[in-house]
Short mmCIF file of C-alpha atoms and ligand atoms in Angstrom, two decimals:
data_model
loop_
_atom_site.label_atom_id
_atom_site.label_comp_id
_atom_site.label_asym_id
_atom_site.label_seq_id
_atom_site.Cartn_x
_atom_site.Cartn_y
_atom_site.Cartn_z
CA MET A 298 -3.42 -31.93 0.76
CA GLU A 299 -6.00 -30.97 -1.84
CA SER A 300 -6.05 -27.28 -2.75
CA THR A 301 -9.79 -27.04 -2.40
CA LEU A 302 -9.61 -23.36 -1.53
CA SER A 303 -6.95 -22.43 -4.06
CA GLY A 304 -7.09 -18.72 -4.90
CA LYS A 305 -9.91 -18.05 -2.44
CA ARG A 306 -9.62 -14.95 -0.31
CA ILE A 307 -10.99 -15.44 3.17
CA LEU A 308 -11.41 -12.59 5.57
CA LEU A 309 -11.28 -14.04 9.06
CA VAL A 310 -12.74 -12.03 11.92
CA VAL A 311 -11.28 -13.35 15.15
CA GLY A 312 -13.69 -12.40 17.90
CA GLY A 313 -13.34 -12.53 21.67
CA GLY A 314 -13.55 -15.73 23.66
CA ILE A 315 -11.32 -18.54 24.75
CA ALA A 316 -12.08 -20.31 21.43
CA ALA A 317 -9.98 -17.65 19.71
CA TYR A 318 -6.99 -19.93 20.20
CA LYS A 319 -8.62 -22.35 17.74
CA ALA A 320 -8.67 -19.56 15.16
CA LEU A 321 -4.90 -19.89 14.97
CA ASP A 322 -5.17 -23.50 13.88
CA LEU A 323 -8.03 -22.52 11.57
CA ILE A 324 -5.77 -20.05 9.73
CA ARG A 325 -3.24 -22.84 9.19
CA ARG A 326 -5.87 -25.26 7.89
CA LEU A 327 -7.36 -22.71 5.49
CA ARG A 328 -3.94 -21.79 4.12
CA GLU A 329 -2.97 -25.46 3.72
CA ARG A 330 -5.86 -25.70 1.27
CA GLY A 331 -4.68 -22.76 -0.78
CA ALA A 332 -6.76 -19.94 0.71
CA ALA A 333 -5.30 -16.51 1.37
CA VAL A 334 -6.40 -15.49 4.85
CA THR A 335 -6.65 -11.84 5.85
CA PRO A 336 -7.31 -11.56 9.57
CA ILE A 337 -9.21 -8.89 11.46
CA LEU A 338 -8.55 -9.20 15.17
CA THR A 339 -11.28 -7.49 17.19
CA ALA A 340 -10.48 -5.68 20.42
CA ALA A 341 -12.03 -8.56 22.40
CA GLY A 342 -10.20 -11.13 20.27
CA ALA A 343 -6.89 -9.43 21.05
CA GLN A 344 -7.50 -10.20 24.73
CA PHE A 345 -7.13 -13.90 23.92
CA VAL A 346 -4.63 -14.13 21.04
CA THR A 347 -1.91 -11.71 20.03
CA PRO A 348 -1.73 -9.86 16.71
CA LEU A 349 1.77 -11.30 16.42
CA ALA A 350 0.55 -14.90 16.49
CA VAL A 351 -2.29 -14.18 14.06
CA GLY A 352 0.02 -12.27 11.73
CA ALA A 353 2.71 -14.96 11.81
CA LEU A 354 0.25 -17.71 10.90
CA SER A 355 -1.56 -15.78 8.20
CA ALA A 356 1.68 -14.28 6.84
CA THR A 357 -0.10 -11.01 6.22
CA HIS A 358 -1.08 -7.78 7.85
CA VAL A 359 -3.50 -8.08 10.77
CA TYR A 360 -6.24 -5.46 10.81
CA ASP A 361 -7.48 -4.47 14.20
CA ASP A 362 -8.73 -0.90 14.37
CA LEU A 363 -11.37 0.90 12.31
CA PHE A 364 -9.72 4.22 12.95
CA SER A 365 -6.15 3.22 12.28
CA ARG A 366 -5.08 5.79 9.75
CA ASP A 367 -2.55 3.42 8.19
CA ASP A 368 -5.05 0.62 7.71
CA GLU A 369 -7.71 2.94 6.35
CA GLN A 370 -5.35 4.60 3.88
CA ASP A 371 -3.88 1.33 2.88
CA VAL A 372 -7.07 -0.57 2.15
CA GLY A 373 -10.21 0.83 3.73
CA HIS A 374 -13.00 -1.25 5.15
CA ILE A 375 -15.11 -1.22 2.01
CA ARG A 376 -12.26 -2.54 -0.06
CA LEU A 377 -11.40 -5.14 2.58
CA ALA A 378 -15.00 -6.36 2.38
CA ARG A 379 -15.07 -6.35 -1.41
CA GLU A 380 -11.82 -8.23 -1.85
CA ALA A 381 -12.99 -11.26 0.10
CA ASP A 382 -14.65 -14.32 -1.42
CA LEU A 383 -16.01 -15.19 2.00
CA ILE A 384 -15.98 -13.66 5.45
CA LEU A 385 -15.65 -16.05 8.36
CA VAL A 386 -16.26 -14.97 11.94
CA ALA A 387 -14.59 -17.39 14.36
CA PRO A 388 -15.27 -17.27 17.18
CA ALA A 389 -18.53 -15.37 16.75
CA THR A 390 -19.60 -14.05 20.14
CA ALA A 391 -23.14 -13.33 21.29
CA ASP A 392 -22.21 -9.68 21.23
CA ARG A 393 -21.01 -9.84 17.60
CA MET A 394 -24.19 -11.61 16.54
CA ALA A 395 -26.27 -8.91 18.25
CA GLN A 396 -24.28 -6.16 16.51
CA MET A 397 -24.64 -7.84 13.14
CA ALA A 398 -28.35 -8.45 13.60
CA ALA A 399 -28.76 -4.75 14.36
CA GLY A 400 -26.50 -3.64 11.49
CA LEU A 401 -24.03 -1.90 13.77
CA ALA A 402 -20.67 -0.88 12.36
CA GLY A 403 -18.85 0.42 15.43
CA ASP A 404 -15.55 -1.32 14.80
CA LEU A 405 -13.63 -2.46 11.73
CA ALA A 406 -15.12 -5.97 11.81
CA GLY A 407 -18.65 -4.53 12.08
CA ALA A 408 -18.04 -2.11 9.21
CA VAL A 409 -16.59 -4.82 6.99
CA LEU A 410 -19.45 -7.20 7.75
CA LEU A 411 -21.97 -4.51 6.92
CA ALA A 412 -20.23 -3.55 3.67
CA ALA A 413 -19.77 -7.16 2.50
CA ARG A 414 -21.45 -8.58 -0.58
CA CYS A 415 -19.82 -12.01 -0.32
CA PRO A 416 -21.08 -14.95 1.76
CA ILE A 417 -20.63 -14.69 5.52
CA LEU A 418 -20.17 -17.66 7.80
CA LEU A 419 -20.30 -17.56 11.60
CA ALA A 420 -18.73 -20.08 13.97
CA PRO A 421 -20.35 -19.14 17.28
CA ALA A 422 -18.72 -19.85 20.62
CA MET A 423 -20.29 -18.87 23.90
CA ASN A 424 -21.63 -20.15 27.17
CA PRO A 425 -24.68 -22.41 26.60
CA ALA A 426 -26.90 -20.06 28.61
CA MET A 427 -25.95 -17.21 26.28
CA TRP A 428 -26.54 -19.34 23.19
CA MET A 429 -29.97 -20.37 24.45
CA HIS A 430 -30.97 -16.87 25.58
CA PRO A 431 -34.04 -15.57 23.69
CA ALA A 432 -32.08 -12.53 22.54
CA THR A 433 -29.41 -14.72 20.94
CA ARG A 434 -32.10 -16.98 19.45
CA ARG A 435 -33.76 -13.91 17.91
CA ASN A 436 -30.47 -12.62 16.55
CA ALA A 437 -29.52 -16.00 15.09
CA ALA A 438 -32.91 -16.20 13.35
CA LEU A 439 -32.52 -12.69 11.94
CA LEU A 440 -29.02 -13.41 10.68
CA GLU A 441 -30.14 -16.63 9.06
CA ARG A 442 -32.91 -14.77 7.32
CA ASP A 443 -30.30 -12.33 6.01
CA GLY A 444 -28.53 -15.27 4.38
CA ILE A 445 -25.71 -15.58 6.87
CA GLY A 446 -24.47 -19.13 7.40
CA PHE A 447 -23.66 -20.90 10.66
CA VAL A 448 -21.31 -23.71 11.52
CA GLY A 449 -21.82 -25.00 15.05
CA PRO A 450 -21.80 -24.48 17.92
CA GLU A 451 -21.26 -28.01 19.23
CA HIS A 452 -22.10 -29.75 22.46
CA GLY A 453 -19.17 -30.06 24.79
CA GLU A 454 -17.26 -29.01 27.82
CA MET A 455 -17.07 -25.29 28.45
CA ALA A 456 -14.01 -23.44 29.63
CA GLU A 457 -15.92 -22.77 32.82
CA ALA A 458 -15.27 -25.65 35.17
CA GLY A 459 -17.98 -28.26 35.25
CA GLU A 460 -20.23 -26.69 32.62
CA SER A 461 -21.18 -28.42 29.44
CA GLY A 462 -23.79 -27.87 26.77
CA LEU A 463 -24.33 -26.30 23.35
CA GLY A 464 -21.85 -23.50 22.83
CA ARG A 465 -18.45 -24.88 21.95
CA MET A 466 -16.95 -23.57 18.73
CA SER A 467 -16.73 -26.20 15.98
CA GLU A 468 -13.34 -27.73 15.37
CA PRO A 469 -11.19 -26.04 12.70
CA LEU A 470 -11.62 -28.90 10.21
CA ALA A 471 -15.41 -28.74 10.51
CA ILE A 472 -15.26 -25.00 9.90
CA VAL A 473 -13.02 -25.51 6.87
CA ALA A 474 -15.53 -28.01 5.47
CA ALA A 475 -18.33 -25.47 5.94
CA VAL A 476 -16.26 -22.83 4.14
CA GLU A 477 -15.64 -25.21 1.23
CA ALA A 478 -19.32 -26.11 1.02
CA ARG A 479 -20.42 -22.50 1.13
CA LEU A 480 -17.99 -21.44 -1.58
CA SER A 481 -18.79 -24.29 -3.93
CA ALA A 482 -22.53 -23.79 -3.47
CA GLN A 483 -22.15 -20.11 -4.10
CA GLY A 484 -21.70 -20.48 -7.85
CA GLY A 485 -22.28 -17.10 -9.42
CA LYS A 486 -18.68 -17.09 -10.59
CA PRO A 487 -19.09 -17.91 -14.25
CA LEU A 488 -15.47 -17.03 -15.01
CA SER A 489 -13.79 -18.94 -12.21
CA GLY A 490 -10.71 -20.75 -13.46
CA ARG A 491 -10.37 -18.32 -16.40
CA ARG A 492 -7.49 -15.94 -16.93
CA ALA A 493 -8.03 -12.49 -18.36
CA VAL A 494 -5.88 -9.58 -19.43
CA VAL A 495 -7.35 -6.10 -19.69
CA THR A 496 -5.79 -2.86 -20.95
CA SER A 497 -7.01 0.45 -19.60
CA GLY A 498 -6.29 4.16 -19.48
CA PRO A 499 -4.33 6.31 -21.90
CA THR A 500 -0.69 5.93 -22.84
CA HIS A 501 1.86 8.68 -22.44
CA GLU A 502 4.35 8.99 -25.29
CA PRO A 503 7.35 11.11 -24.34
CA ILE A 504 8.44 14.04 -26.51
CA ASP A 505 11.21 14.92 -24.08
CA PRO A 506 11.68 14.13 -20.36
CA VAL A 507 8.84 16.50 -19.33
CA ARG A 508 6.43 16.56 -22.27
CA TYR A 509 4.27 13.82 -23.69
CA ILE A 510 1.46 13.00 -26.10
CA ALA A 511 -1.65 11.71 -24.34
CA ASN A 512 -5.45 11.65 -24.48
CA ARG A 513 -8.40 12.15 -22.17
CA SER A 514 -9.06 8.54 -21.21
CA SER A 515 -9.73 8.22 -17.46
CA GLY A 516 -9.37 4.44 -17.30
CA ARG A 517 -12.80 4.15 -15.67
CA GLN A 518 -14.33 1.78 -18.18
CA GLY A 519 -11.25 -0.45 -18.43
CA HIS A 520 -10.80 -0.62 -14.68
CA ALA A 521 -14.49 -1.44 -14.25
CA VAL A 522 -14.17 -4.27 -16.78
CA ALA A 523 -11.15 -5.67 -14.91
CA GLU A 524 -13.02 -5.53 -11.60
CA ALA A 525 -16.15 -7.13 -13.03
CA LEU A 526 -14.13 -9.97 -14.55
CA ALA A 527 -12.49 -10.55 -11.15
CA GLU A 528 -15.87 -10.47 -9.43
CA ALA A 529 -17.05 -13.09 -11.90
CA GLY A 530 -14.18 -15.28 -10.73
CA ALA A 531 -11.50 -14.66 -13.37
CA GLN A 532 -7.85 -14.21 -12.52
CA VAL A 533 -7.21 -10.78 -13.98
CA THR A 534 -4.11 -8.86 -15.01
CA LEU A 535 -4.87 -5.20 -15.65
CA VAL A 536 -2.29 -3.38 -17.75
CA SER A 537 -2.93 0.26 -17.07
CA GLY A 538 -1.55 3.45 -18.51
CA PRO A 539 -1.21 6.48 -16.21
CA VAL A 540 -4.57 7.10 -14.48
CA SER A 541 -5.66 8.86 -11.31
CA ILE A 542 -8.34 6.40 -10.22
CA PRO A 543 -7.75 3.67 -7.61
CA ASP A 544 -6.75 0.14 -8.52
CA PRO A 545 -9.76 -2.15 -8.83
CA ALA A 546 -10.21 -4.78 -6.13
CA GLY A 547 -8.93 -8.30 -6.60
CA VAL A 548 -6.91 -7.58 -9.73
CA HIS A 549 -3.19 -7.78 -10.49
CA VAL A 550 -2.23 -4.34 -11.80
CA VAL A 551 0.76 -3.70 -14.07
CA ARG A 552 1.46 0.00 -14.58
CA VAL A 553 2.94 1.22 -17.83
CA GLU A 554 3.37 4.55 -19.60
CA THR A 555 3.87 3.96 -23.29
CA ALA A 556 2.21 1.80 -25.95
CA LEU A 557 5.40 -0.23 -26.37
CA GLN A 558 5.47 -0.97 -22.65
CA MET A 559 1.76 -1.82 -22.72
CA LEU A 560 2.23 -4.33 -25.53
CA ALA A 561 5.14 -5.97 -23.71
CA ALA A 562 3.13 -6.19 -20.47
CA VAL A 563 0.14 -7.73 -22.26
CA GLU A 564 2.37 -10.31 -23.94
CA ALA A 565 3.91 -11.12 -20.55
CA ALA A 566 0.43 -11.68 -19.10
CA LEU A 567 -0.43 -14.38 -21.67
CA PRO A 568 -1.65 -17.08 -21.89
CA ALA A 569 -5.16 -15.91 -21.12
CA ASP A 570 -8.67 -17.05 -22.01
CA ILE A 571 -9.93 -13.50 -22.42
CA GLY A 572 -8.26 -10.32 -23.67
CA VAL A 573 -10.18 -7.07 -23.34
CA PHE A 574 -8.53 -4.03 -24.87
CA VAL A 575 -10.07 -0.91 -23.45
CA ALA A 576 -7.00 1.33 -23.34
CA ALA A 577 -6.97 4.46 -25.45
CA VAL A 578 -3.53 3.75 -26.84
CA ALA A 579 -1.79 6.68 -28.49
CA ASP A 580 -1.64 5.85 -32.18
CA TRP A 581 1.68 7.65 -32.60
CA ARG A 582 4.78 8.39 -30.60
CA ALA A 583 7.58 10.86 -31.12
CA ALA A 584 9.97 9.29 -33.58
CA GLU A 585 12.96 10.45 -31.60
CA PRO A 586 12.12 11.63 -28.09
CA ALA A 587 14.70 14.17 -26.90
CA SER A 588 16.81 12.99 -24.01
CA ASP A 589 17.06 16.55 -22.64
CA LYS A 590 14.23 18.99 -22.17
CA ILE A 591 13.69 20.94 -25.39
CA LYS A 592 14.52 24.56 -24.52
CA LYS A 593 12.21 27.37 -25.49
CA ARG A 594 13.82 29.97 -27.77
CA VAL A 595 11.99 33.28 -27.81
CA GLY A 596 10.62 34.09 -31.24
CA GLU A 597 11.60 30.71 -32.59
CA ALA A 598 9.15 27.79 -32.62
CA PRO A 599 10.69 24.33 -32.72
CA GLY A 600 10.58 22.42 -35.99
CA PRO A 601 7.78 19.94 -36.67
CA LEU A 602 7.50 16.96 -34.35
CA ALA A 603 8.22 13.78 -36.26
CA LEU A 604 5.84 10.97 -35.30
CA THR A 605 6.01 7.27 -35.85
CA GLU A 606 3.24 4.71 -35.58
CA ASN A 607 2.72 2.75 -32.38
CA PRO A 608 1.97 -0.94 -32.55
CA ASP A 609 -1.74 -1.74 -32.47
CA ILE A 610 -1.86 -3.84 -29.31
CA LEU A 611 -5.30 -5.30 -29.97
CA ALA A 612 -4.47 -6.22 -33.57
CA THR A 613 -1.08 -7.65 -32.60
CA ILE A 614 -2.66 -9.92 -30.00
CA GLY A 615 -5.82 -10.57 -32.07
CA HIS A 616 -3.76 -11.91 -34.97
CA GLY A 617 -0.87 -13.21 -32.87
CA PRO A 618 0.22 -16.70 -31.91
CA GLY A 619 -0.80 -16.54 -28.21
CA ARG A 620 -4.24 -15.17 -29.00
CA PRO A 621 -6.71 -15.57 -26.11
CA ARG A 622 -9.78 -17.54 -27.15
CA LEU A 623 -11.95 -14.48 -26.65
CA VAL A 624 -10.61 -11.13 -27.87
CA VAL A 625 -12.62 -7.97 -27.33
CA GLY A 626 -11.82 -4.47 -28.49
CA PHE A 627 -13.39 -1.14 -27.71
CA ALA A 628 -14.01 1.50 -30.32
CA ALA A 629 -14.33 5.12 -29.36
CA GLU A 630 -16.08 6.82 -32.22
CA THR A 631 -17.45 10.27 -32.83
CA SER A 632 -19.09 9.53 -36.21
CA SER A 633 -20.20 6.57 -38.36
CA LEU A 634 -20.16 4.51 -35.22
CA MET A 635 -21.21 1.12 -36.49
CA GLY A 636 -19.51 1.26 -39.88
CA ASN A 637 -16.15 1.99 -38.32
CA ALA A 638 -16.64 -0.59 -35.60
CA ARG A 639 -17.52 -3.28 -38.14
CA ALA A 640 -14.33 -2.64 -40.05
CA LYS A 641 -12.35 -2.80 -36.83
CA LEU A 642 -13.72 -6.22 -35.92
CA GLU A 643 -11.93 -7.82 -38.86
CA ARG A 644 -8.91 -5.59 -39.04
CA LYS A 645 -8.07 -6.20 -35.40
CA GLY A 646 -8.88 -9.91 -35.22
CA ALA A 647 -11.46 -9.38 -32.47
CA ASP A 648 -14.50 -11.50 -31.61
CA MET A 649 -16.36 -8.46 -30.38
CA ILE A 650 -16.07 -4.71 -30.61
CA VAL A 651 -17.76 -2.68 -27.93
CA ALA A 652 -18.47 0.57 -29.69
CA ASN A 653 -19.22 3.71 -27.78
CA ASP A 654 -20.08 7.15 -28.97
CA VAL A 655 -17.58 9.52 -27.40
CA SER A 656 -19.05 12.67 -28.89
CA GLY A 657 -20.65 13.43 -25.46
CA ASP A 658 -18.81 13.39 -22.14
CA VAL A 659 -18.11 9.65 -22.06
CA MET A 660 -14.37 10.19 -21.84
CA GLY A 661 -13.91 10.79 -18.12
CA GLY A 662 -17.64 10.42 -17.33
CA THR A 663 -19.18 7.63 -15.27
CA ARG A 664 -21.86 6.46 -17.70
CA ASN A 665 -21.63 4.87 -21.09
CA ARG A 666 -23.89 3.87 -23.95
CA VAL A 667 -22.43 0.98 -25.88
CA HIS A 668 -23.23 -1.12 -28.92
CA LEU A 669 -21.89 -4.65 -29.19
CA LEU A 670 -20.71 -5.86 -32.52
CA THR A 671 -19.87 -9.48 -33.32
CA ALA A 672 -19.83 -11.52 -36.51
CA ALA A 673 -23.43 -12.43 -35.62
CA GLY A 674 -24.64 -8.84 -35.64
CA ALA A 675 -25.13 -5.76 -33.54
CA GLU A 676 -26.81 -5.15 -30.22
CA ASP A 677 -27.60 -1.80 -28.62
CA TRP A 678 -27.45 -1.38 -24.86
CA PRO A 679 -29.11 1.50 -23.00
CA GLU A 680 -27.05 4.14 -21.26
CA LEU A 681 -25.71 2.56 -18.05
CA PRO A 682 -23.14 3.28 -15.36
CA LYS A 683 -19.72 2.08 -16.53
CA ALA A 684 -19.65 -0.47 -13.67
CA GLU A 685 -22.93 -1.97 -14.87
CA VAL A 686 -21.70 -2.07 -18.49
CA ALA A 687 -18.69 -3.97 -17.14
CA ARG A 688 -20.76 -6.47 -15.13
CA ARG A 689 -23.00 -7.20 -18.09
CA LEU A 690 -19.99 -7.61 -20.35
CA ALA A 691 -18.38 -10.06 -17.90
CA ARG A 692 -21.53 -12.21 -17.98
CA ARG A 693 -21.63 -12.02 -21.76
CA PHE A 694 -17.97 -13.06 -22.06
CA ALA A 695 -18.69 -16.10 -19.86
CA THR A 696 -21.51 -17.15 -22.19
CA MET A 697 -19.39 -16.59 -25.29
CA LEU A 698 -16.50 -18.65 -23.87
CA GLY A 699 -18.93 -21.40 -22.94
CA ASP A 700 -20.33 -21.42 -26.51
CA MET A 701 -16.83 -21.65 -27.97
CA GLU A 702 -16.12 -24.91 -26.13
N1 LIG B 859 -5.94 -0.27 -29.71
C1 LIG B 859 -4.77 -0.90 -29.34
N2 LIG B 859 -3.57 -0.37 -29.70
C2 LIG B 859 -3.50 0.74 -30.45
C3 LIG B 859 -4.69 1.39 -30.84
C4 LIG B 859 -5.89 0.85 -30.46
O1 LIG B 859 -4.83 -1.91 -28.65
N3 LIG B 859 -2.32 1.23 -30.81
C5 LIG B 859 -7.21 -0.86 -29.35
C6 LIG B 859 -8.00 -0.10 -28.32
O2 LIG B 859 -7.68 -0.53 -27.03
C7 LIG B 859 -9.42 -0.45 -28.71
C8 LIG B 859 -9.38 -0.62 -30.20
O3 LIG B 859 -8.00 -0.87 -30.48
O4 LIG B 859 -9.81 -1.70 -28.18
C9 LIG B 859 -9.89 0.53 -30.99
O5 LIG B 859 -9.08 1.63 -30.92
P1 LIG B 859 -9.37 2.96 -31.76
O6 LIG B 859 -8.33 3.93 -31.38
O7 LIG B 859 -10.78 3.34 -31.61
O8 LIG B 859 -9.15 2.42 -33.22
P2 LIG B 859 -8.10 2.79 -34.28
O9 LIG B 859 -7.61 1.51 -34.82
O10 LIG B 859 -7.08 3.71 -33.73
O11 LIG B 859 -8.94 3.48 -35.38
P3 LIG B 859 -9.42 5.02 -35.52
O12 LIG B 859 -8.34 5.86 -34.95
O13 LIG B 859 -9.65 5.16 -36.93
O14 LIG B 859 -10.70 5.10 -34.73
#
């Protein structure tokens, strides 16, 4: 069996209708080809197949209720939509098509479909009279205009005795072929097949069990870079220091506290094609962290805190044996921005330094003004949301990797 869908994340909405039983086989066929299938069983779908059967075949959690507190806390419909490479609705009922055409989001499937940015494919199944009804024709035309794809329906016998016509859901293998075609035509994933490692957030360096040295990094820029690389198709490991923002979608997250742990986690994530070092690593750690809490003595300040240097993670990897082909550092500067960044490029063995002026409220803020520095020269970008900086960087990295080959 060829793994034509290897690494692809398919969100499968199982709608109502007797054809729902074919969705079970469909899950098996998609998984055989390497896809990860996350099912959403609609209320109508659950009248035809059980959550147990769908869950057993997909080997994952089955989502079925927009207002399930567990499901919402766990993932949330926006995230569910964003994590998918493709959303497949099989069977797609006349009712679902009408809801989608109208942009209704009354159940989890509707909300996910409305929030989706990935391709959507419908495998309709309904009585031929319903398929041919002018309302369904109108809805199908609207959905097509919105860029939604269709596979089927086919001519054939209906469940209703003696009826035949256009309305049978396509066979699972035909649906799989349509999924493959849609995903390969999609393109837009300039980093697919690439591996990336990204560091993000601050590090915490213990002084004693309750105190630590840290900095104000929020992790926003690093997390956004990791998410953008994943959106561009890369397989991403994000090594994150302690942050209070959510994990980015579609990324493998390794949580660490100290610089030493961060370096070890980055090394464990190699080999990679791209290394992006966004973390604000503490430059020093306590030379000898106390194993017990240092007690306060009234009128007596503790002696000076002896510090020792942390490894420079970027420089270690940038000059190291398992160096990713493309190594990118960030430089947070408050003065002599470009001069400092230029020196860093060489010292750290990086192909690019993304320099940002942190004299404003960049640390913790949502926008960023960056300057790119490579051996070829400098480039100034306008102030942009951190997510947009990340998306543009992901595209740039894809071009740079392509040029290196
Ligand atoms: N970096 C790292 N490990 C460290 C320190 C920094 O990986 N121990 C990385 C950061 O992730 C960033 C780049 O190095 O990509 C620049 O870090 P910065 O702290 O700005 O540079 P420094 O080398 O510490 O220089 P200075 O303190 O003089 O600015």
